[in-house]
CSV table of C-alpha atoms in Angstrom, one decimal:
chain,number,residue,atom,x,y,z
A,25,UNK,CA,65.2,108.2,94.3
A,26,UNK,CA,62.5,106.0,92.8
A,27,UNK,CA,63.2,102.3,93.1
A,28,UNK,CA,61.2,100.0,90.9
A,29,UNK,CA,60.7,96.5,92.4
A,30,UNK,CA,60.1,94.8,89.0
A,31,UNK,CA,63.6,95.6,87.8
A,32,UNK,CA,65.5,92.5,86.9
A,33,UNK,CA,69.1,91.8,85.8
A,34,UNK,CA,69.4,88.7,83.7
A,35,UNK,CA,72.5,86.9,82.6
A,36,UNK,CA,72.6,85.7,79.0
A,37,UNK,CA,75.0,83.4,77.0
A,38,UNK,CA,76.5,84.0,73.6
A,39,UNK,CA,73.9,81.7,72.2
A,40,UNK,CA,71.3,84.3,72.9
A,41,UNK,CA,67.7,83.4,73.7
A,42,UNK,CA,68.6,79.7,73.8
A,43,UNK,CA,70.5,80.3,77.0
A,44,UNK,CA,67.4,81.7,78.8
A,45,UNK,CA,64.8,79.9,80.8
A,46,UNK,CA,61.2,80.3,79.5
A,47,UNK,CA,60.4,82.5,82.5
A,48,UNK,CA,63.2,84.8,81.6
A,49,UNK,CA,62.1,85.1,78.0
A,50,UNK,CA,58.6,85.9,79.2
A,51,UNK,CA,59.9,88.7,81.5
A,52,UNK,CA,61.8,90.2,78.6
A,53,UNK,CA,58.8,90.0,76.2
A,54,UNK,CA,56.5,91.6,78.8
A,55,UNK,CA,58.9,94.4,80.0
A,56,UNK,CA,58.6,98.0,78.7
A,57,UNK,CA,62.3,98.8,78.8
A,58,UNK,CA,65.2,96.4,77.8
A,59,UNK,CA,68.7,97.5,78.8
A,60,UNK,CA,72.0,96.1,77.7
A,61,UNK,CA,75.1,96.4,75.5
A,62,UNK,CA,74.8,96.4,71.8
A,63,UNK,CA,75.7,92.8,71.4
A,64,UNK,CA,73.1,91.4,73.8
A,65,UNK,CA,70.3,93.7,72.6
A,66,UNK,CA,70.8,92.3,69.1
A,67,UNK,CA,69.5,88.9,70.4
A,68,UNK,CA,66.0,90.5,70.6
A,69,UNK,CA,65.3,92.1,67.2
A,70,UNK,CA,61.6,91.8,67.6
A,71,UNK,CA,61.3,93.5,71.0
A,72,UNK,CA,58.6,96.1,70.8
A,73,UNK,CA,59.4,98.2,73.9
A,74,UNK,CA,62.2,100.8,74.4
A,75,UNK,CA,65.8,99.6,74.1
A,76,UNK,CA,68.3,101.4,76.3
A,77,UNK,CA,71.9,101.0,75.2
A,78,UNK,CA,74.5,100.8,78.0
A,79,UNK,CA,77.2,103.3,76.8
A,80,UNK,CA,79.8,105.0,78.8
A,81,UNK,CA,79.9,105.0,82.6
A,82,UNK,CA,77.5,103.1,84.8
A,83,UNK,CA,76.8,106.1,87.0
A,84,UNK,CA,74.7,107.7,84.2
A,85,UNK,CA,72.9,104.5,83.7
A,86,UNK,CA,72.0,104.2,87.4
A,87,UNK,CA,70.8,107.8,87.4
A,88,UNK,CA,68.5,107.1,84.5
A,89,UNK,CA,67.2,103.8,85.9
A,90,UNK,CA,66.7,105.3,89.4
A,91,UNK,CA,63.9,107.4,87.9
A,92,UNK,CA,62.5,104.6,85.8
A,93,UNK,CA,58.9,103.5,86.7
A,94,UNK,CA,58.2,101.2,83.8
A,95,UNK,CA,58.9,97.4,84.0
A,96,UNK,CA,62.6,97.1,83.2
A,97,UNK,CA,64.9,94.2,82.4
A,98,UNK,CA,68.7,94.6,82.2
A,99,UNK,CA,70.8,92.1,80.2
A,100,UNK,CA,74.4,91.2,80.9
A,101,UNK,CA,76.7,88.5,79.6
A,102,UNK,CA,77.1,85.4,81.7
A,103,UNK,CA,77.0,86.0,85.4
A,104,UNK,CA,76.5,89.7,86.0
A,105,UNK,CA,78.0,89.4,89.5
A,106,UNK,CA,81.3,87.9,88.2
A,107,UNK,CA,83.4,90.8,87.0
A,108,UNK,CA,80.3,92.3,85.5
A,109,UNK,CA,77.9,95.2,86.0
A,110,UNK,CA,75.9,93.4,88.7
A,111,UNK,CA,78.2,94.2,91.6
A,112,UNK,CA,77.8,98.0,91.0
A,113,UNK,CA,74.1,98.0,90.1
A,114,UNK,CA,73.0,95.9,93.1
A,115,UNK,CA,74.6,98.5,95.4
A,116,UNK,CA,72.7,101.4,93.7
A,117,UNK,CA,69.4,99.9,92.7
A,118,UNK,CA,66.7,97.6,94.2
A,119,UNK,CA,67.2,94.8,91.7
A,120,UNK,CA,66.8,91.1,91.3
A,121,UNK,CA,69.6,89.1,89.7
A,122,UNK,CA,69.2,86.0,87.6
A,123,UNK,CA,72.7,84.8,86.5
A,124,UNK,CA,73.7,82.6,83.6
A,125,UNK,CA,76.9,80.5,83.7
A,126,UNK,CA,80.0,82.5,83.8
A,127,UNK,CA,82.5,82.4,81.0
A,128,UNK,CA,85.1,80.8,83.3
A,129,UNK,CA,82.6,78.1,84.3
A,130,UNK,CA,81.9,77.3,80.6
A,131,UNK,CA,85.7,77.3,79.8
A,132,UNK,CA,86.4,74.8,82.5
A,133,UNK,CA,83.6,72.6,81.2
A,134,UNK,CA,85.2,72.6,77.8
A,135,UNK,CA,88.5,71.8,79.4
A,136,UNK,CA,87.0,69.0,81.4
A,137,UNK,CA,88.6,70.1,84.6
A,138,UNK,CA,87.2,70.9,88.1
A,139,UNK,CA,87.6,74.6,89.0
A,140,UNK,CA,86.9,74.9,92.7
A,141,UNK,CA,90.7,75.0,93.3
A,142,UNK,CA,91.4,77.6,90.6
A,143,UNK,CA,92.7,81.1,91.2
A,144,UNK,CA,90.4,83.4,89.2
A,145,UNK,CA,91.4,86.9,88.2
A,146,UNK,CA,90.8,89.5,85.5
A,147,UNK,CA,93.1,91.5,83.2
A,148,UNK,CA,90.1,92.8,81.3
A,149,UNK,CA,90.1,96.6,81.5
A,150,UNK,CA,92.8,96.7,84.1
A,151,UNK,CA,96.6,96.7,84.2
A,152,UNK,CA,98.6,93.4,84.1
A,153,UNK,CA,101.0,95.0,86.6
A,154,UNK,CA,101.5,92.7,89.7
A,155,UNK,CA,100.0,89.6,88.0
A,156,UNK,CA,103.3,87.7,88.5
A,157,UNK,CA,103.2,87.6,92.3
A,158,UNK,CA,99.5,87.0,92.3
A,159,UNK,CA,99.7,83.8,90.3
A,160,UNK,CA,103.2,82.5,91.2
A,161,UNK,CA,103.0,78.9,92.4
A,162,UNK,CA,99.3,78.5,91.6
A,163,UNK,CA,98.4,75.3,89.8
A,164,UNK,CA,95.3,76.6,87.9
A,165,UNK,CA,94.7,80.2,86.9
A,166,UNK,CA,91.7,81.5,85.0
A,167,UNK,CA,92.0,84.9,83.4
A,168,UNK,CA,89.5,87.2,81.7
A,169,UNK,CA,91.3,89.1,79.0
A,170,UNK,CA,90.5,92.0,76.6
A,171,UNK,CA,91.7,93.4,73.3
A,172,UNK,CA,94.9,94.9,74.8
A,173,UNK,CA,95.7,92.4,77.5
A,174,UNK,CA,95.1,89.5,75.1
A,175,UNK,CA,96.5,86.0,75.1
A,176,UNK,CA,99.5,87.1,73.0
A,177,UNK,CA,100.5,89.8,75.6
A,178,UNK,CA,99.8,87.4,78.4
A,179,UNK,CA,102.3,84.9,76.9
A,180,UNK,CA,105.0,87.6,76.6
A,181,UNK,CA,104.4,88.6,80.2
A,182,UNK,CA,104.7,85.1,81.5
A,183,UNK,CA,107.8,84.4,79.5
A,184,UNK,CA,109.4,87.7,80.8
A,185,UNK,CA,109.0,86.4,84.4
A,186,UNK,CA,110.2,82.9,83.5
A,187,UNK,CA,106.8,81.3,84.2
A,188,UNK,CA,107.3,78.6,81.5
A,189,UNK,CA,105.8,75.9,83.8
A,190,UNK,CA,102.4,76.9,82.4
A,191,UNK,CA,100.5,75.7,79.4
A,192,UNK,CA,97.4,77.6,78.3
A,193,UNK,CA,93.8,76.5,77.5
A,194,UNK,CA,92.0,79.2,75.5
A,195,UNK,CA,88.2,79.1,75.0
A,196,UNK,CA,86.8,81.6,72.4
A,197,UNK,CA,83.3,82.7,71.6
A,198,UNK,CA,81.8,80.2,74.1
A,199,UNK,CA,78.4,79.0,73.0
A,200,UNK,CA,78.6,81.3,70.0
A,201,UNK,CA,78.6,80.3,66.3
A,202,UNK,CA,82.4,80.5,66.1
A,203,UNK,CA,83.2,78.7,69.3
A,204,UNK,CA,86.7,77.4,69.5
A,205,UNK,CA,88.9,76.0,72.3
A,206,UNK,CA,92.2,74.2,72.7
A,207,UNK,CA,95.6,73.9,74.4
A,208,UNK,CA,98.7,76.1,73.6
A,209,UNK,CA,102.3,76.2,74.7
A,210,UNK,CA,103.4,79.7,75.7
A,211,UNK,CA,105.3,80.1,72.4
A,212,UNK,CA,102.1,79.1,70.5
A,213,UNK,CA,100.0,81.4,72.7
A,214,UNK,CA,102.3,84.3,71.8
A,215,UNK,CA,101.9,83.8,68.0
A,216,UNK,CA,98.3,82.6,67.5
A,217,UNK,CA,95.3,84.7,66.6
A,218,UNK,CA,92.4,84.8,69.0
A,219,UNK,CA,88.8,86.2,69.1
A,220,UNK,CA,88.4,89.2,71.4
A,221,UNK,CA,85.9,87.1,73.4
A,222,UNK,CA,88.1,84.6,75.2
A,223,UNK,CA,89.0,83.1,78.5
A,224,UNK,CA,92.5,81.8,79.3
A,225,UNK,CA,93.2,79.0,81.8
A,226,UNK,CA,96.8,78.4,82.8
A,227,UNK,CA,97.8,75.0,84.1
A,228,UNK,CA,101.1,74.0,85.7
A,229,UNK,CA,103.0,71.3,83.9
A,230,UNK,CA,105.9,71.3,86.5
A,231,UNK,CA,106.5,72.8,89.9
A,232,UNK,CA,108.5,76.0,89.9
A,233,UNK,CA,111.1,76.9,92.5
A,234,UNK,CA,109.6,78.7,95.5
A,235,UNK,CA,111.2,81.0,98.0
A,236,UNK,CA,110.4,81.2,101.7
A,237,UNK,CA,110.5,84.4,103.7
A,238,UNK,CA,114.1,85.5,104.1
A,239,UNK,CA,115.7,84.9,100.7
A,240,UNK,CA,119.4,84.3,101.0
A,241,UNK,CA,121.5,87.4,100.1
A,242,UNK,CA,123.6,85.6,97.5
A,243,UNK,CA,120.4,84.7,95.5
A,244,UNK,CA,120.1,88.4,94.5
A,245,UNK,CA,121.9,90.1,91.7
A,246,UNK,CA,124.1,92.7,93.3
A,247,UNK,CA,126.5,95.4,92.2
A,248,UNK,CA,130.0,94.0,91.5
A,249,UNK,CA,132.7,94.2,92.8
A,250,UNK,CA,131.2,96.0,95.8
A,251,UNK,CA,128.6,93.5,96.9
A,252,UNK,CA,126.9,94.2,100.2
A,253,UNK,CA,124.6,97.0,99.2
A,254,UNK,CA,121.6,94.9,100.2
A,255,UNK,CA,119.4,94.7,103.3
A,256,UNK,CA,120.7,91.6,104.9
A,257,UNK,CA,118.3,88.7,105.2
A,258,UNK,CA,117.9,88.8,109.0
A,259,UNK,CA,117.4,92.6,109.0
A,260,UNK,CA,115.1,92.3,106.0
A,261,UNK,CA,112.8,89.9,107.9
A,262,UNK,CA,112.8,92.1,111.0
A,263,UNK,CA,112.0,95.2,108.9
A,264,UNK,CA,109.2,93.4,107.0
A,265,UNK,CA,107.4,92.4,110.2
A,266,UNK,CA,107.8,96.0,111.5
A,267,UNK,CA,105.9,97.2,108.3
A,268,UNK,CA,102.8,95.2,109.3
A,269,UNK,CA,102.0,94.3,105.7
A,270,UNK,CA,98.6,93.1,104.6
A,271,UNK,CA,97.9,91.0,101.6
A,272,UNK,CA,96.7,94.1,99.6
A,273,UNK,CA,99.1,96.7,101.0
A,274,UNK,CA,100.4,99.6,98.8
A,275,UNK,CA,104.1,99.8,99.6
A,276,UNK,CA,107.0,102.2,98.9
A,277,UNK,CA,110.6,101.1,98.9
A,278,UNK,CA,112.8,104.2,99.0
A,279,UNK,CA,116.4,103.5,98.0
A,280,UNK,CA,115.5,100.0,96.8
A,281,UNK,CA,119.1,99.1,95.5
A,282,UNK,CA,118.8,95.4,94.6
A,283,UNK,CA,115.1,95.4,95.3
A,284,UNK,CA,115.3,92.7,98.1
A,285,UNK,CA,112.9,94.5,100.4
A,286,UNK,CA,110.4,95.3,97.6
A,287,UNK,CA,110.5,91.8,96.3
A,288,UNK,CA,109.9,90.1,99.7
A,289,UNK,CA,107.2,92.7,100.4
A,290,UNK,CA,105.6,91.8,97.1
A,291,UNK,CA,105.4,88.2,98.0
A,292,UNK,CA,103.8,89.1,101.4
A,293,UNK,CA,101.3,91.4,99.7
A,294,UNK,CA,100.5,89.7,96.4
A,295,UNK,CA,97.2,91.6,95.9
A,296,UNK,CA,98.8,94.9,96.7
A,297,UNK,CA,101.1,97.3,94.7
A,298,UNK,CA,104.8,97.8,95.1
A,299,UNK,CA,106.6,101.0,94.2
A,300,UNK,CA,110.4,101.5,94.4
A,301,UNK,CA,112.8,104.3,93.7
A,302,UNK,CA,116.6,104.1,93.3
A,303,UNK,CA,119.1,106.8,92.5
A,304,UNK,CA,121.9,104.6,91.1
A,305,UNK,CA,121.2,103.2,87.6
A,306,UNK,CA,123.4,100.1,88.0
A,307,UNK,CA,121.6,99.1,91.2
A,308,UNK,CA,118.2,99.7,89.5
A,309,UNK,CA,119.3,97.3,86.7
A,310,UNK,CA,120.0,94.7,89.4
A,311,UNK,CA,116.6,95.4,90.9
A,312,UNK,CA,114.9,94.7,87.5
A,313,UNK,CA,116.8,91.5,87.0
A,314,UNK,CA,115.8,90.4,90.5
A,315,UNK,CA,112.2,91.1,89.8
A,316,UNK,CA,112.3,88.7,86.9
A,317,UNK,CA,114.0,86.0,88.9
A,318,UNK,CA,111.7,86.1,91.9
A,319,UNK,CA,108.6,86.8,89.9
A,320,UNK,CA,107.5,90.0,91.6
A,321,UNK,CA,106.3,92.7,89.3
A,322,UNK,CA,106.9,96.1,90.9
A,323,UNK,CA,107.1,99.7,89.6
A,324,UNK,CA,110.7,100.8,90.0
A,325,UNK,CA,112.0,104.2,88.8
A,326,UNK,CA,115.4,105.8,88.5
A,327,UNK,CA,115.2,109.0,90.7
A,328,UNK,CA,116.7,110.5,93.8
A,329,UNK,CA,113.9,110.6,96.5
A,330,UNK,CA,111.9,112.5,97.3
A,331,UNK,CA,111.7,113.3,93.6
A,332,UNK,CA,109.5,110.8,91.8
A,333,UNK,CA,107.4,109.9,94.8
A,334,UNK,CA,104.7,112.4,93.7
A,335,UNK,CA,103.7,109.9,91.0
A,336,UNK,CA,103.1,107.0,93.4
A,337,UNK,CA,99.7,106.4,95.1
A,338,UNK,CA,99.5,107.0,98.9
A,339,UNK,CA,101.1,104.0,100.7
A,340,UNK,CA,100.1,101.8,103.6
A,341,UNK,CA,103.7,101.1,104.4
A,342,UNK,CA,107.0,102.7,103.5
A,343,UNK,CA,110.5,101.2,103.8
A,344,UNK,CA,113.5,103.5,103.7
A,345,UNK,CA,116.8,101.8,103.2
A,346,UNK,CA,118.7,104.9,102.0
A,347,UNK,CA,118.0,108.7,102.0
A,348,UNK,CA,120.8,110.1,99.9
A,349,UNK,CA,121.3,113.0,102.3
A,350,UNK,CA,117.7,114.4,102.0
A,351,UNK,CA,116.4,112.7,105.1
A,352,UNK,CA,114.3,115.5,106.7
A,353,UNK,CA,112.6,116.5,103.5
A,354,UNK,CA,112.0,112.9,102.6
A,355,UNK,CA,110.5,111.9,106.0
A,356,UNK,CA,108.2,114.9,106.1
A,357,UNK,CA,106.8,113.9,102.7
A,358,UNK,CA,106.4,110.3,103.8
A,359,UNK,CA,104.6,111.3,106.9
A,360,UNK,CA,102.2,113.4,104.9
A,361,UNK,CA,101.5,110.8,102.3
A,362,UNK,CA,101.2,107.7,104.6
A,363,UNK,CA,97.7,106.4,104.8
A,364,UNK,CA,95.8,106.0,108.1
A,365,UNK,CA,97.2,103.2,110.3
A,366,UNK,CA,100.3,102.9,108.1
A,367,UNK,CA,103.9,102.3,109.1
A,368,UNK,CA,107.2,103.8,108.1
A,369,UNK,CA,110.2,101.7,108.7
A,370,UNK,CA,113.7,103.2,108.4
A,371,UNK,CA,117.0,101.4,108.8
A,372,UNK,CA,119.9,103.5,110.2
A,373,UNK,CA,123.4,102.3,110.5
A,374,UNK,CA,124.8,105.2,112.5
A,375,UNK,CA,123.7,106.9,115.7
A,376,UNK,CA,123.7,110.3,113.8
A,377,UNK,CA,121.1,109.1,111.3
A,378,UNK,CA,119.2,107.5,114.1
A,379,UNK,CA,119.0,110.8,115.9
A,380,UNK,CA,118.0,112.8,112.8
A,381,UNK,CA,115.3,110.3,111.9
A,382,UNK,CA,113.7,110.2,115.3
A,383,UNK,CA,113.7,114.0,115.5
A,384,UNK,CA,112.2,114.3,112.1
A,385,UNK,CA,109.5,111.8,112.9
A,386,UNK,CA,108.7,113.6,116.2
A,387,UNK,CA,108.4,117.0,114.4
A,388,UNK,CA,105.8,115.4,112.2
A,389,UNK,CA,103.7,114.2,115.2
A,390,UNK,CA,104.8,110.6,114.8
A,391,UNK,CA,105.7,108.1,117.5
A,392,UNK,CA,108.7,105.8,117.1
A,393,UNK,CA,109.7,102.3,118.2
A,394,UNK,CA,113.4,101.4,117.8
A,395,UNK,CA,114.9,98.0,117.6
A,396,UNK,CA,118.7,97.7,117.8
A,397,UNK,CA,119.7,94.5,115.8
A,398,UNK,CA,123.1,93.1,116.6
A,399,UNK,CA,123.4,89.8,114.9
A,400,UNK,CA,126.1,87.3,114.0
A,401,UNK,CA,126.1,84.4,111.6
A,402,UNK,CA,127.8,81.1,112.3
A,403,UNK,CA,130.9,80.2,110.2
A,404,UNK,CA,132.8,76.9,110.3
A,405,UNK,CA,136.5,77.0,111.3
A,406,UNK,CA,138.2,73.6,111.0
A,407,UNK,CA,135.9,71.2,112.9
A,408,UNK,CA,134.5,74.0,115.0
A,409,UNK,CA,132.1,77.0,114.7
A,410,UNK,CA,132.7,80.7,115.2
A,411,UNK,CA,130.4,83.7,114.7
A,412,UNK,CA,130.9,86.6,112.3
A,413,UNK,CA,129.0,89.7,113.4
A,414,UNK,CA,126.8,91.7,111.0
A,415,UNK,CA,126.9,95.5,111.2
A,416,UNK,CA,124.6,96.7,114.0
A,417,UNK,CA,121.4,98.3,112.5
A,418,UNK,CA,118.7,100.5,114.1
A,419,UNK,CA,115.3,99.6,112.8
A,420,UNK,CA,113.0,102.6,113.4
A,421,UNK,CA,109.2,102.1,113.1
A,422,UNK,CA,107.2,105.3,112.9
A,423,UNK,CA,103.4,105.8,113.1
A,424,UNK,CA,101.0,108.6,114.0
A,425,UNK,CA,100.7,109.1,117.7
A,426,UNK,CA,96.9,109.2,117.7
A,427,UNK,CA,96.7,105.7,116.2
A,428,UNK,CA,96.7,102.7,118.5
A,429,UNK,CA,99.2,100.1,117.4
A,430,UNK,CA,99.2,97.9,120.4
């Protein structure tokens, strides 16, 4: 692979050549090949060298540039290393980067607010799934949008999860001829028309209710009249610690019922992905209601596991709260799909299911740790206190024998 040392990646604003230092303009005029998207290349109508349009995937561009021996300048909007092409190109090419101000930086300047404390993310070219738990409770959130995940869709999404504590600042066509910026309520944000080139900044106007680890059972919508089909708070906390979740874990919740485990897992892994399966439609409806209340956006499907799991990505952690009588087949599939250093946690209420689970895990080459949880909650009686026992639960943690989990 030929690497050309004179290759430069230069960030440019929507005001074209005005955004560039004189040295950058000189490099562009002197180069033999000018690379960029259609919009940025139009800023240089008098360029006499070859223009190379970035179209399609970046791998083809890298292959072409790797063989390039002529002096080359690549143009990109704003800061190429901020959700731009720079991160990919610098890993593949010997290249010098000269950034311009990012669109988020410019938007905050128009807003007149500091941004060192802002949470910055992108819904440009990626799913909005999981955004709720990522931004919940954050005072300032900056988002890069696109034509599909536009401010209107963002407003509908926030309202769906009850995130009405936010107002939005939208900056459009920054430094361009049609620059526009201003504040919007979520209702206004849902109805207004916006340029495709925009940045949205969300700002809290009030503090929302927050939930600590171990949400009270009665906070969850549950099936009526037979309440109780929920992993109890104390067992939930013990099971969550056994799953060894990281902030970006991919998690399965099999037999999610009310969704209590999936929801708490989503709060512990806000940058991850949560997938749940439930065989009973009324329970799944409760799960969906609980997602909205607790602001955790998970993928929950109506199916009897192991059916449906084939559509989920391989997980870092799996919680199994119910097997529906297909335990051996289900555990074999989970053991096969579990990513390296992952954990499977299964709650068993009977010694028969405990035995079946342990034998199934062993047959798959997994080691197990078992915690028997016998807990009781205090309850007042006159001016005294007594204890009401919860059903004993076996919490089984399974992992591959060759992996060290000490």
